[in-house]
mmCIF file of C-alpha atoms in Angstrom:
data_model
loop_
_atom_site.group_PDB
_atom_site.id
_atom_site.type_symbol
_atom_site.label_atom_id
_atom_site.label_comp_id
_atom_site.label_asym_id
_atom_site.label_seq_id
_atom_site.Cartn_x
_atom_site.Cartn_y
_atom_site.Cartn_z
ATOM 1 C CA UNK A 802 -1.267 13.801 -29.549
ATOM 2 C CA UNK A 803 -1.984 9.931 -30.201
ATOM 3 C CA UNK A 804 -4.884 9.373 -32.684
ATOM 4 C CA UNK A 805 -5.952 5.205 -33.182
ATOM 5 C CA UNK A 806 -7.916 4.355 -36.121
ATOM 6 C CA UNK A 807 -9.983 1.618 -34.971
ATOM 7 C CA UNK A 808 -10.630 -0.820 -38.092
ATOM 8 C CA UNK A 809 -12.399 -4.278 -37.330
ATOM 9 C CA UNK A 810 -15.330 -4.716 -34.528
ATOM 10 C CA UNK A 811 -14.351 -2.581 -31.457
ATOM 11 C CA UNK A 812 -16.824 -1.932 -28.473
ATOM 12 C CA UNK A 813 -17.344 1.195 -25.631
ATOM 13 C CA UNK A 814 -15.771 -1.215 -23.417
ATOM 14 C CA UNK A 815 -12.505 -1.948 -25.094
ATOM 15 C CA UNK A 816 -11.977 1.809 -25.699
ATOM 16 C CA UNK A 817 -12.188 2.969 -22.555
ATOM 17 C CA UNK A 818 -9.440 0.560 -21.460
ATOM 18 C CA UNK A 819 -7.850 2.148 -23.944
ATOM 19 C CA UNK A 820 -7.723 5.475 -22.789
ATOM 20 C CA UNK A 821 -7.632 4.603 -19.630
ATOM 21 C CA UNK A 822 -4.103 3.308 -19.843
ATOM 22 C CA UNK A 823 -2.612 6.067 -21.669
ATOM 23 C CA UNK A 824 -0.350 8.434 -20.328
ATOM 24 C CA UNK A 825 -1.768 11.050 -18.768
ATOM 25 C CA UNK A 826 -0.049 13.710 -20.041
ATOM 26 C CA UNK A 827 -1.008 12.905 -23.720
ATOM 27 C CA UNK A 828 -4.445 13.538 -25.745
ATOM 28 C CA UNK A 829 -5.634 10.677 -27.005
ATOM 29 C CA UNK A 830 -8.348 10.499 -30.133
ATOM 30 C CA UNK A 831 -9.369 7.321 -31.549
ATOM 31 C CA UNK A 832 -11.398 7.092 -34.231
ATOM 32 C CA UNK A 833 -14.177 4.182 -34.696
ATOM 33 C CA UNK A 834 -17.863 3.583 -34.707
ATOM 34 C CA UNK A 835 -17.796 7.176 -33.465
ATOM 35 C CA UNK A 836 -15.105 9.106 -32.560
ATOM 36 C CA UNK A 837 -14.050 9.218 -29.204
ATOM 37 C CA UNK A 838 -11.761 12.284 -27.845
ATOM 38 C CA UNK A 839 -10.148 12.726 -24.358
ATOM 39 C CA UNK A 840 -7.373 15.134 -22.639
ATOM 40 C CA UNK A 841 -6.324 13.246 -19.412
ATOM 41 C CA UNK A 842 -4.425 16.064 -17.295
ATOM 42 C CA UNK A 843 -1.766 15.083 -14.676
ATOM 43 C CA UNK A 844 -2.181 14.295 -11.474
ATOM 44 C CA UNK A 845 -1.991 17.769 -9.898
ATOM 45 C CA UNK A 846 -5.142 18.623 -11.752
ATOM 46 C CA UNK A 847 -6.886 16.813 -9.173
ATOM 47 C CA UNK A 848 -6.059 18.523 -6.490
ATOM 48 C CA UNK A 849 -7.105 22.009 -7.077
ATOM 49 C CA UNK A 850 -4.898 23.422 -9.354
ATOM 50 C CA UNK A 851 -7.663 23.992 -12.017
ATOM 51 C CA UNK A 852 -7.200 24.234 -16.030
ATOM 52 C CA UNK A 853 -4.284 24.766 -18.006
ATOM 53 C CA UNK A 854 -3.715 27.756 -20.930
ATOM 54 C CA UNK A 855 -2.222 26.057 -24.256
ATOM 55 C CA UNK A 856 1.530 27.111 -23.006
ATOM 56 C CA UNK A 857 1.811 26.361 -19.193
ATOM 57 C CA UNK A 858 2.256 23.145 -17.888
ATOM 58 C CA UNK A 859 0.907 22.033 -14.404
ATOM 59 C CA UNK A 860 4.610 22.229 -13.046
ATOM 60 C CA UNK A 861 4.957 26.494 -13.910
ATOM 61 C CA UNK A 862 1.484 26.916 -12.017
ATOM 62 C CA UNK A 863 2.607 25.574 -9.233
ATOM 63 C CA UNK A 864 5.307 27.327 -9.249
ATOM 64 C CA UNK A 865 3.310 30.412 -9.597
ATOM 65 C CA UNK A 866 1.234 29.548 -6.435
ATOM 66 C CA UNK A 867 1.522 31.488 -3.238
ATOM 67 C CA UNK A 868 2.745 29.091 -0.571
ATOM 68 C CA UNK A 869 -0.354 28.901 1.155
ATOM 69 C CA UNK A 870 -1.834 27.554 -2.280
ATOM 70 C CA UNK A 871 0.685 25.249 -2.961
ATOM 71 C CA UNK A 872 0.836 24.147 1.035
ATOM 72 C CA UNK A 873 -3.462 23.988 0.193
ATOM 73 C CA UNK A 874 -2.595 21.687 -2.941
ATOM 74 C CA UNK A 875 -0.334 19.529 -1.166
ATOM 75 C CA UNK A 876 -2.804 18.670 2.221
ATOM 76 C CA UNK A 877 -5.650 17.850 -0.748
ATOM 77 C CA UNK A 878 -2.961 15.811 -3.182
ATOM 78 C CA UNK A 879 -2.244 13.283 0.615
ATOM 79 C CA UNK A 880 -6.193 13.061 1.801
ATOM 80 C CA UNK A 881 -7.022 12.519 -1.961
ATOM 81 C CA UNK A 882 -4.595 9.474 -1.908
ATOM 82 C CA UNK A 883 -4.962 8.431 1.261
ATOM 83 C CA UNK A 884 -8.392 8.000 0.680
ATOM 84 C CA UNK A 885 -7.816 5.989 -3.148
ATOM 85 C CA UNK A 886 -5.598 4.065 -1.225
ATOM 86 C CA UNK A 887 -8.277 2.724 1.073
ATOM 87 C CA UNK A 888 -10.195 2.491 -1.856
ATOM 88 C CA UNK A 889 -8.253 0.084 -4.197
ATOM 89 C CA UNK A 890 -7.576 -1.992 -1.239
ATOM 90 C CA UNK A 891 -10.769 -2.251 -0.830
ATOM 91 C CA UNK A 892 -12.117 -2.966 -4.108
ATOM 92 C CA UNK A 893 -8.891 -4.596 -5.486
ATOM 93 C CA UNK A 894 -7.032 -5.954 -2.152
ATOM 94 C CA UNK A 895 -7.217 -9.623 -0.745
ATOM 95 C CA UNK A 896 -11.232 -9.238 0.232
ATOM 96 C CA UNK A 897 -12.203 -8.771 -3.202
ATOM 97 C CA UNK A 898 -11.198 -12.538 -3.898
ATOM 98 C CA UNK A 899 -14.594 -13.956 -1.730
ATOM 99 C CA UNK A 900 -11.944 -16.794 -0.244
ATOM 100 C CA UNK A 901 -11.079 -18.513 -3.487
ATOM 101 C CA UNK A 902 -9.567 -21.379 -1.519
ATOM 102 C CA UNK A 903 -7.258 -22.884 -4.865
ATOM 103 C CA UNK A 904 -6.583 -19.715 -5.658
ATOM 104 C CA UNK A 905 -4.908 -18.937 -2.086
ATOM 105 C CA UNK A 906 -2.821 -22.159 -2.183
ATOM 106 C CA UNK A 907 -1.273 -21.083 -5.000
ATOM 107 C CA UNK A 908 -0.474 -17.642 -3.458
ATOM 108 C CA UNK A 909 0.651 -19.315 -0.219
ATOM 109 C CA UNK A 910 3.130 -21.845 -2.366
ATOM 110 C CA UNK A 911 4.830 -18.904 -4.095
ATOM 111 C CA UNK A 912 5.120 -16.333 -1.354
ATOM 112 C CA UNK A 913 7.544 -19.513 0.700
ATOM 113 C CA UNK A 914 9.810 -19.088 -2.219
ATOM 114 C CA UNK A 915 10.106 -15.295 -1.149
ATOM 115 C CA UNK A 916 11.363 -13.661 1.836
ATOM 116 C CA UNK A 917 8.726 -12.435 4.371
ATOM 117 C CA UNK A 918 9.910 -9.068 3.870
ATOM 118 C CA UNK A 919 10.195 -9.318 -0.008
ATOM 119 C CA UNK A 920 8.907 -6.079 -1.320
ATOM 120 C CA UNK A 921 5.333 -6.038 -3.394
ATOM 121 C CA UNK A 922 7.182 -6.055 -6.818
ATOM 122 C CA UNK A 923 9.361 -8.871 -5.813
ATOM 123 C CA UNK A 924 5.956 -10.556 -5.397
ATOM 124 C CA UNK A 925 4.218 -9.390 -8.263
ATOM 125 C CA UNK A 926 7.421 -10.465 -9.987
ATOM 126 C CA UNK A 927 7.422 -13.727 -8.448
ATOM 127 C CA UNK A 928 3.666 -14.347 -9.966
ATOM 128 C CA UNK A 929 5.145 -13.644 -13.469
ATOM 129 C CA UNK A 930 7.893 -15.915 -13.187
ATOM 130 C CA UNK A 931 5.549 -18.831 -11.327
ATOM 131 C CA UNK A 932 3.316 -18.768 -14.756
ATOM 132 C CA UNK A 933 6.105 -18.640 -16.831
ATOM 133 C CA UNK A 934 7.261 -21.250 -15.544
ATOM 134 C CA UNK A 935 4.085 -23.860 -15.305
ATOM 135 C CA UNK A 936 1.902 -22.839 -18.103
ATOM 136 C CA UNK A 937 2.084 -22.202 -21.886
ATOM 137 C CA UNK A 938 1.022 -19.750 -23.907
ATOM 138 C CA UNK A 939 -1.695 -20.788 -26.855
ATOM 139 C CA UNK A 940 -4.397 -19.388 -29.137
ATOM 140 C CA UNK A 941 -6.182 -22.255 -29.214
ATOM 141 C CA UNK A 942 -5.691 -23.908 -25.659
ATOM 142 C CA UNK A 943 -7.909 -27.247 -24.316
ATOM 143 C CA UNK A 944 -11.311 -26.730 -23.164
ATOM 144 C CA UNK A 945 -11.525 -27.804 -19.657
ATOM 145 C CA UNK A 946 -13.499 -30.904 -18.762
ATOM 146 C CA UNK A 947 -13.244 -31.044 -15.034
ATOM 147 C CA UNK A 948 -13.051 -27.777 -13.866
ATOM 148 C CA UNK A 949 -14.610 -24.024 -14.993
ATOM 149 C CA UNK A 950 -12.581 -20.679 -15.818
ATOM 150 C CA UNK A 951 -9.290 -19.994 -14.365
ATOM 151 C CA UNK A 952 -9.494 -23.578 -12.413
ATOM 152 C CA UNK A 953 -9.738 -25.204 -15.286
ATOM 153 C CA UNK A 954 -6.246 -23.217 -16.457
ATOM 154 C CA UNK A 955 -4.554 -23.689 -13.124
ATOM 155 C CA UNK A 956 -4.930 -27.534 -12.503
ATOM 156 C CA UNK A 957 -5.968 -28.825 -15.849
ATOM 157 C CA UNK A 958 -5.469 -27.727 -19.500
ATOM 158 C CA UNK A 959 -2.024 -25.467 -18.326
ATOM 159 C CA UNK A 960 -2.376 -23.439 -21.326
ATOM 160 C CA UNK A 961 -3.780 -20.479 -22.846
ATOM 161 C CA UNK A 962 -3.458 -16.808 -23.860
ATOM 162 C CA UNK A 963 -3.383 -13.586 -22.105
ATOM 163 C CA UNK A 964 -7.062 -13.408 -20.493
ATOM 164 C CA UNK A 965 -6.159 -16.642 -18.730
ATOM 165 C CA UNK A 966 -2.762 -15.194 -17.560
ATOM 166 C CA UNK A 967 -4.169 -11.768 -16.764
ATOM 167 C CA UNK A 968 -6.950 -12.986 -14.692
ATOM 168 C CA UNK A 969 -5.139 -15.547 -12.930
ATOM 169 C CA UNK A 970 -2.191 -13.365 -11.894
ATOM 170 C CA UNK A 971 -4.864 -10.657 -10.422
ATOM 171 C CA UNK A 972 -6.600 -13.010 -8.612
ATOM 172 C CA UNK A 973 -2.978 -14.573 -6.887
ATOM 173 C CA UNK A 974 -2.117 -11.295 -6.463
ATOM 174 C CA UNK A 975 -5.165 -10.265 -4.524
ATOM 175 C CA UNK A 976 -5.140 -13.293 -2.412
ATOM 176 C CA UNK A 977 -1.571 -11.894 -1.386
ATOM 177 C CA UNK A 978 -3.253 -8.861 -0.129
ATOM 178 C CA UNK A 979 -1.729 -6.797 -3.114
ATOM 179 C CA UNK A 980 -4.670 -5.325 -4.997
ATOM 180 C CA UNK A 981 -4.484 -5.631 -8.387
ATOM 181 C CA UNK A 982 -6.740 -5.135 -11.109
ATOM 182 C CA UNK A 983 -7.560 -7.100 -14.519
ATOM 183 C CA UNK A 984 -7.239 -4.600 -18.425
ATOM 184 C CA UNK A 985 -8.135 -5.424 -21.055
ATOM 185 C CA UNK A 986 -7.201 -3.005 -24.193
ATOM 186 C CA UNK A 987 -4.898 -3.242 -27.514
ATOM 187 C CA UNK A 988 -1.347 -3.465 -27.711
ATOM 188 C CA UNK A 989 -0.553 -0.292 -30.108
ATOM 189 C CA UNK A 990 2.373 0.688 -32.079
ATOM 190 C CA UNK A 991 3.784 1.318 -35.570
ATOM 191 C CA UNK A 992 3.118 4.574 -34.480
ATOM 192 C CA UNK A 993 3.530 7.424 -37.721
ATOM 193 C CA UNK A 994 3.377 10.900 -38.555
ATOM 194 C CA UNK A 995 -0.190 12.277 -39.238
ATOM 195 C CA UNK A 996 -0.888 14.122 -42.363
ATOM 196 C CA UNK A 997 -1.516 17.448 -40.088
ATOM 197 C CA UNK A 998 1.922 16.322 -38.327
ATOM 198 C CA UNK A 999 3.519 19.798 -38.984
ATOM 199 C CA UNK A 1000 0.567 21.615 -37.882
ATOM 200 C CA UNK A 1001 -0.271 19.533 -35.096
ATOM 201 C CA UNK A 1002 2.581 17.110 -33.754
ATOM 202 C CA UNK A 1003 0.082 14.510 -34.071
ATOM 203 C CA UNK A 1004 0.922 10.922 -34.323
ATOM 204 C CA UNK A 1005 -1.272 7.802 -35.877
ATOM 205 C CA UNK A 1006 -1.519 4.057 -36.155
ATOM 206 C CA UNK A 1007 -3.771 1.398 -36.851
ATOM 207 C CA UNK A 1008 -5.364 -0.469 -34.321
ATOM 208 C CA UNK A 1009 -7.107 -4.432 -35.591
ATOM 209 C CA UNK A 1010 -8.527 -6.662 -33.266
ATOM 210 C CA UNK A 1011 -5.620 -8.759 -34.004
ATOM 211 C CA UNK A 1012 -3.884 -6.309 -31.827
ATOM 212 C CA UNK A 1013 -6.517 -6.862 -28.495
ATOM 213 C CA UNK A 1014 -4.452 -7.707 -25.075
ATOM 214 C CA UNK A 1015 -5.033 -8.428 -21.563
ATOM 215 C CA UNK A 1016 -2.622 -7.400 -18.728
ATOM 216 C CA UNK A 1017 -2.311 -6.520 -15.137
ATOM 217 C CA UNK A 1018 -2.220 -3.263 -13.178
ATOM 218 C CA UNK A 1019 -0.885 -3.328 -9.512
ATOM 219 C CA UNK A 1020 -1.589 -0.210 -6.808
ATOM 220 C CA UNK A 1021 1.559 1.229 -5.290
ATOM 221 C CA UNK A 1022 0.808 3.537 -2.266
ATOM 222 C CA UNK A 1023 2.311 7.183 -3.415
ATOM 223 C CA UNK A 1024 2.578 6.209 -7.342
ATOM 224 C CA UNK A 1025 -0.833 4.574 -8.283
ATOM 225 C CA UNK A 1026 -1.532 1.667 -11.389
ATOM 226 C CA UNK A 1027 1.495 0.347 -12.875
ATOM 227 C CA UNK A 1028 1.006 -2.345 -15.535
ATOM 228 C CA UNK A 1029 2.230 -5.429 -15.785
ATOM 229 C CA UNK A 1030 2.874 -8.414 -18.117
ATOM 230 C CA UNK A 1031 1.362 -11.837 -17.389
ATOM 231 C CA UNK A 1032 1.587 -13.269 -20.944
ATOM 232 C CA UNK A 1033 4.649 -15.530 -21.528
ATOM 233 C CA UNK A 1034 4.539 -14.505 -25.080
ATOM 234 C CA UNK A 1035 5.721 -10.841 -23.993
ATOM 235 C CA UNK A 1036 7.672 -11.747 -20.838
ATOM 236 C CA UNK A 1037 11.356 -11.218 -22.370
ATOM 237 C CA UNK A 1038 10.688 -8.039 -23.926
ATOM 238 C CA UNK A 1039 8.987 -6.372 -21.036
ATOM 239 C CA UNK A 1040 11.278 -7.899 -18.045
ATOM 240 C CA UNK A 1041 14.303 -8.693 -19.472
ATOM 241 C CA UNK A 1042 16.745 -10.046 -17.160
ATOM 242 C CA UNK A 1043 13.915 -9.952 -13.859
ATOM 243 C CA UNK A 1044 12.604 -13.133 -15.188
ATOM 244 C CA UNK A 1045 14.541 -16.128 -15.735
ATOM 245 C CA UNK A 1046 14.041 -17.652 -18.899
ATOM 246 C CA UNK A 1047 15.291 -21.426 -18.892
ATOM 247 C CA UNK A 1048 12.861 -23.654 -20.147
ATOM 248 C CA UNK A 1049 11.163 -20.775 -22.523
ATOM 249 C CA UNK A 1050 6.831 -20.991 -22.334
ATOM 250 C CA UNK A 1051 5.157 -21.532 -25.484
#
């Protein structure tokens, strides 16, 4: 178990993201205005396998299924993501853009670099490099003066922090018909042993709003949201050698 104590202003909104991209397998409890508790089960707990007793995991019960129940489990676990795959494509996927005409051009520039059969990482990978590459990252970037939101990043002021990253990269990444999705949430760590550790297992840190981030997730068929980094600031550490670093971004 994972408890956050929230200190500074913190909002419904921003916790939410923050459960939301935990782990599934761990219970989360964050502790702010009002304290907020959640138990996200695995995956299989969506399709039928119902709740768990303190000692089992989801893997023994199916295990313990009859094969018609596990054979019933499995049909439900491929309509269930057949269906969320139509779903994200549809709410996440190329339409969801409304035929941002810069924003395609920029998609259509960096997909030549690639070969037509690159897979969707390659491409999502791609994306990270191309802003890496072009823009800088800044607290305190230049207000645009001839264009609004992420045009005015793109063609004019070429610098900011990871909203401006984050939403552009969705929005290139939708236009290439790979649907993506924008997070917002806090980068936590530090991570300590709670008083009630030895009783518990449980784990604390502090969260600030020092500590608030922005990053991408991208839907793969089969394996759902996997996040990704679109701030140059955290590039190295979270790609390594998949990004080329020459001529390092602010």
């Amino acid at each position: 178990c994972f408890n956050f104590i929230w200190q500074g202003s913190a909002n419904e909104m921003a916790i939410r993201a923050l459960l939301h991209t935990a782990s599934p397998m761990r219970t989360m409890n964050i502790t702010g205005p009002e304290t907020v508790s959640i138990k996200k089960a695995e995956v299989m707990a969506w399709y039928g396998l119902g709740e768990l007793v303190e000692t089992e995991t989801y893997f023994d019960k199916y295990l313990e299924m009859s094969e018609e129940e596990q054979n019933e489990a499995y049909y439900r676990y491929v309509y269930l993501t057949n269906e969320y795959k139509l779903y994200a494509n549809e709410m996440y996927g190329k339409d969801s853009n409304a035929a941002i005409d810069v924003i395609d051009k920029y998609a259509e520039n960096i997909l030549k670099t690639l070969d037509p059969d690159a897979f969707t990482h390659d491409k999502v990978i791609a994306v990270v490099q191309f802003l890496y590459d072009n823009y800088s990252y800044s607290l305190t970037p230049r207000l645009p003066t001839s264009y609004g939101g992420y045009d005015g990043f793109l063609r004019e002021t070429r610098e900011g922090y990871c909203v401006q990253f984050a939403t552009t990269m969705t929005l290139i990444l939708r236009s290439m018909g790979i649907p993506a999705r924008y997070v917002e949430g806090y980068l936590a760590s530090d991570f300590r042993r709670a008083e009630d550790y030895e009783e518990t297992g449980n784990y604390e840190c502090i969260v600030t709003d020092q500590q608030a981030h922005a990053w991408v997730e991208v839907y793969y068929d089969g394996l759902g949201w996997l996040p990704y980094e679109a701030t140059p600031k955290f590039v190295k550490s979270y790609y390594g050698s998949l990004i080329s670093l020459g001529g390092e971004s602010g």
